[in-house]
Amino acid sequence: MQFTFAHNNLNVADLSASLAFYEKALGLREVRRRTAEHFTLVYLGDGVTPHQLELTCLADHPQPYDLGENEIHLAFAVDDFEAAHAMHKEMGCICFENEAMGIYFISDPDGYWLEIVPAHK
């Protein structure tokens, strides 16, 4: 028996704002969508790996999500770290930098932290 990653999920309050953020900040694009009476699921892909990010928007949950201590994050490797940092700085979404480790974090519209790391060559 072998398990493989399928996707990660984040619940979002404003689907349009989240889709715009993930496309601009990380280049993720909608792969598929499922809409039902009480929810919409949108799967985003990077066009390179099979891994997807599922954004879930619940119709009856318009308030911000309580992220607790927000100690969970997703990490993204980027081939041009300096250009990504400049873009994210211009977007105003950098929420934490660790220069000693050579990484930083951006925050999405719902407050989820996303780690940005240089791609290993």
PDB file of C-alpha atoms in Angstrom:
ATOM      1  CA  MET A   1       0.000   0.000   0.000  1.00  0.00           C
ATOM      2  CA  GLN A   2       1.329   3.447  -0.902  1.00  0.00           C
ATOM      3  CA  PHE A   3      -0.137   6.865  -0.205  1.00  0.00           C
ATOM      4  CA  THR A   4       0.606   9.878  -2.381  1.00  0.00           C
ATOM      5  CA  PHE A   5      -0.209  13.543  -1.907  1.00  0.00           C
ATOM      6  CA  ALA A   6      -3.419  14.669  -3.623  1.00  0.00           C
ATOM      7  CA  HIS A   7      -3.869  18.262  -2.463  1.00  0.00           C
ATOM      8  CA  ASN A   8      -3.804  20.674   0.461  1.00  0.00           C
ATOM      9  CA  ASN A   9      -6.896  22.622   1.506  1.00  0.00           C
ATOM     10  CA  LEU A  10      -7.355  26.169   2.784  1.00  0.00           C
ATOM     11  CA  ASN A  11     -10.762  27.596   3.629  1.00  0.00           C
ATOM     12  CA  VAL A  12     -11.187  31.143   2.346  1.00  0.00           C
ATOM     13  CA  ALA A  13     -13.757  33.856   3.048  1.00  0.00           C
ATOM     14  CA  ASP A  14     -13.534  35.741  -0.276  1.00  0.00           C
ATOM     15  CA  LEU A  15     -12.908  33.363  -3.166  1.00  0.00           C
ATOM     16  CA  SER A  16     -12.350  36.124  -5.741  1.00  0.00           C
ATOM     17  CA  ALA A  17      -9.744  37.886  -3.591  1.00  0.00           C
ATOM     18  CA  SER A  18      -7.968  34.589  -2.883  1.00  0.00           C
ATOM     19  CA  LEU A  19      -7.898  33.536  -6.542  1.00  0.00           C
ATOM     20  CA  ALA A  20      -6.466  36.920  -7.541  1.00  0.00           C
ATOM     21  CA  PHE A  21      -3.832  36.729  -4.774  1.00  0.00           C
ATOM     22  CA  TYR A  22      -2.671  33.186  -5.554  1.00  0.00           C
ATOM     23  CA  GLU A  23      -2.400  33.939  -9.268  1.00  0.00           C
ATOM     24  CA  LYS A  24      -0.479  37.188  -8.796  1.00  0.00           C
ATOM     25  CA  ALA A  25       1.715  36.146  -5.856  1.00  0.00           C
ATOM     26  CA  LEU A  26       2.480  32.544  -6.832  1.00  0.00           C
ATOM     27  CA  GLY A  27       1.355  32.036 -10.421  1.00  0.00           C
ATOM     28  CA  LEU A  28      -1.186  29.385  -9.416  1.00  0.00           C
ATOM     29  CA  ARG A  29      -4.057  28.880 -11.850  1.00  0.00           C
ATOM     30  CA  GLU A  30      -7.447  27.255 -11.556  1.00  0.00           C
ATOM     31  CA  VAL A  31      -7.355  23.606 -12.644  1.00  0.00           C
ATOM     32  CA  ARG A  32     -10.924  22.624 -11.814  1.00  0.00           C
ATOM     33  CA  ARG A  33     -13.926  23.765  -9.820  1.00  0.00           C
ATOM     34  CA  ARG A  34     -16.820  22.113  -8.035  1.00  0.00           C
ATOM     35  CA  THR A  35     -19.816  24.165  -6.976  1.00  0.00           C
ATOM     36  CA  ALA A  36     -22.651  22.960  -4.769  1.00  0.00           C
ATOM     37  CA  GLU A  37     -25.419  24.714  -2.878  1.00  0.00           C
ATOM     38  CA  HIS A  38     -23.354  25.495   0.231  1.00  0.00           C
ATOM     39  CA  PHE A  39     -19.763  25.533  -1.002  1.00  0.00           C
ATOM     40  CA  THR A  40     -17.379  26.079  -3.880  1.00  0.00           C
ATOM     41  CA  LEU A  41     -14.121  24.175  -4.262  1.00  0.00           C
ATOM     42  CA  VAL A  42     -11.441  25.548  -6.572  1.00  0.00           C
ATOM     43  CA  TYR A  43      -8.285  23.545  -7.227  1.00  0.00           C
ATOM     44  CA  LEU A  44      -5.162  25.497  -8.172  1.00  0.00           C
ATOM     45  CA  GLY A  45      -2.067  24.124  -9.856  1.00  0.00           C
ATOM     46  CA  ASP A  46       1.410  25.418 -10.654  1.00  0.00           C
ATOM     47  CA  GLY A  47       1.512  23.873 -14.133  1.00  0.00           C
ATOM     48  CA  VAL A  48       4.662  21.934 -13.233  1.00  0.00           C
ATOM     49  CA  THR A  49       3.892  19.502 -10.402  1.00  0.00           C
ATOM     50  CA  PRO A  50       0.769  17.368  -9.947  1.00  0.00           C
ATOM     51  CA  HIS A  51       0.185  18.802  -6.458  1.00  0.00           C
ATOM     52  CA  GLN A  52      -2.846  21.067  -6.091  1.00  0.00           C
ATOM     53  CA  LEU A  53      -4.116  23.620  -3.589  1.00  0.00           C
ATOM     54  CA  GLU A  54      -7.842  23.360  -2.882  1.00  0.00           C
ATOM     55  CA  LEU A  55      -9.535  26.605  -1.869  1.00  0.00           C
ATOM     56  CA  THR A  56     -12.871  26.011  -0.145  1.00  0.00           C
ATOM     57  CA  CYS A  57     -15.398  28.817   0.126  1.00  0.00           C
ATOM     58  CA  LEU A  58     -18.390  28.028   2.329  1.00  0.00           C
ATOM     59  CA  ALA A  59     -21.545  30.015   1.541  1.00  0.00           C
ATOM     60  CA  ASP A  60     -22.608  30.168   5.195  1.00  0.00           C
ATOM     61  CA  HIS A  61     -19.222  31.283   6.586  1.00  0.00           C
ATOM     62  CA  PRO A  62     -18.642  34.898   5.504  1.00  0.00           C
ATOM     63  CA  GLN A  63     -16.638  35.867   8.608  1.00  0.00           C
ATOM     64  CA  PRO A  64     -12.833  35.585   8.816  1.00  0.00           C
ATOM     65  CA  TYR A  65     -11.488  32.204   9.900  1.00  0.00           C
ATOM     66  CA  ASP A  66      -9.863  31.796  13.307  1.00  0.00           C
ATOM     67  CA  LEU A  67      -6.390  30.539  12.408  1.00  0.00           C
ATOM     68  CA  GLY A  68      -5.339  29.983  16.008  1.00  0.00           C
ATOM     69  CA  GLU A  69      -1.586  30.275  16.311  1.00  0.00           C
ATOM     70  CA  ASN A  70      -1.232  29.740  12.538  1.00  0.00           C
ATOM     71  CA  GLU A  71       1.698  27.358  12.977  1.00  0.00           C
ATOM     72  CA  ILE A  72       0.945  25.437   9.772  1.00  0.00           C
ATOM     73  CA  HIS A  73       2.158  26.706   6.419  1.00  0.00           C
ATOM     74  CA  LEU A  74       2.720  25.717   2.813  1.00  0.00           C
ATOM     75  CA  ALA A  75       6.126  26.269   1.209  1.00  0.00           C
ATOM     76  CA  PHE A  76       6.863  27.306  -2.367  1.00  0.00           C
ATOM     77  CA  ALA A  77      10.262  27.101  -4.056  1.00  0.00           C
ATOM     78  CA  VAL A  78      11.045  29.827  -6.573  1.00  0.00           C
ATOM     79  CA  ASP A  79      13.747  29.917  -9.248  1.00  0.00           C
ATOM     80  CA  ASP A  80      14.321  33.696  -8.954  1.00  0.00           C
ATOM     81  CA  PHE A  81      14.218  34.410  -5.234  1.00  0.00           C
ATOM     82  CA  GLU A  82      15.245  38.081  -5.536  1.00  0.00           C
ATOM     83  CA  ALA A  83      12.575  38.868  -8.148  1.00  0.00           C
ATOM     84  CA  ALA A  84       9.916  37.059  -6.088  1.00  0.00           C
ATOM     85  CA  HIS A  85      10.941  38.992  -2.963  1.00  0.00           C
ATOM     86  CA  ALA A  86      10.736  42.303  -4.838  1.00  0.00           C
ATOM     87  CA  MET A  87       7.276  41.448  -6.203  1.00  0.00           C
ATOM     88  CA  HIS A  88       5.953  40.344  -2.814  1.00  0.00           C
ATOM     89  CA  LYS A  89       7.420  43.444  -1.170  1.00  0.00           C
ATOM     90  CA  GLU A  90       5.623  45.606  -3.760  1.00  0.00           C
ATOM     91  CA  MET A  91       2.395  43.671  -3.091  1.00  0.00           C
ATOM     92  CA  GLY A  92       2.829  44.350   0.650  1.00  0.00           C
ATOM     93  CA  CYS A  93       2.249  40.719   1.583  1.00  0.00           C
ATOM     94  CA  ILE A  94       5.589  39.850   3.254  1.00  0.00           C
ATOM     95  CA  CYS A  95       4.790  39.130   6.900  1.00  0.00           C
ATOM     96  CA  PHE A  96       8.085  37.640   8.159  1.00  0.00           C
ATOM     97  CA  GLU A  97      11.654  37.397   6.914  1.00  0.00           C
ATOM     98  CA  ASN A  98      14.474  35.199   8.169  1.00  0.00           C
ATOM     99  CA  GLU A  99      17.523  36.495   6.334  1.00  0.00           C
ATOM    100  CA  ALA A 100      19.863  34.108   8.194  1.00  0.00           C
ATOM    101  CA  MET A 101      17.956  31.132   6.731  1.00  0.00           C
ATOM    102  CA  GLY A 102      17.398  32.841   3.360  1.00  0.00           C
ATOM    103  CA  ILE A 103      13.592  32.511   3.482  1.00  0.00           C
ATOM    104  CA  TYR A 104      10.539  34.683   3.975  1.00  0.00           C
ATOM    105  CA  PHE A 105       6.808  34.308   4.421  1.00  0.00           C
ATOM    106  CA  ILE A 106       3.896  36.001   2.703  1.00  0.00           C
ATOM    107  CA  SER A 107       0.352  36.214   4.045  1.00  0.00           C
ATOM    108  CA  ASP A 108      -2.725  35.566   1.886  1.00  0.00           C
ATOM    109  CA  PRO A 109      -6.031  37.502   2.203  1.00  0.00           C
ATOM    110  CA  ASP A 110      -7.205  35.150   4.982  1.00  0.00           C
ATOM    111  CA  GLY A 111      -3.972  35.369   6.977  1.00  0.00           C
ATOM    112  CA  TYR A 112      -2.457  32.016   5.992  1.00  0.00           C
ATOM    113  CA  TRP A 113       1.346  32.136   5.888  1.00  0.00           C
ATOM    114  CA  LEU A 114       3.138  30.823   2.802  1.00  0.00           C
ATOM    115  CA  GLU A 115       6.887  30.185   2.949  1.00  0.00           C
ATOM    116  CA  ILE A 116       9.039  31.227   0.008  1.00  0.00           C
ATOM    117  CA  VAL A 117      12.334  29.403  -0.403  1.00  0.00           C
ATOM    118  CA  PRO A 118      14.954  29.533  -3.156  1.00  0.00           C
ATOM    119  CA  ALA A 119      14.843  26.551  -5.513  1.00  0.00           C
ATOM    120  CA  HIS A 120      17.780  24.203  -4.994  1.00  0.00           C
ATOM    121  CA  LYS A 121      19.851  23.729  -8.092  1.00  0.00           C
TER     122      LYS A 121
END
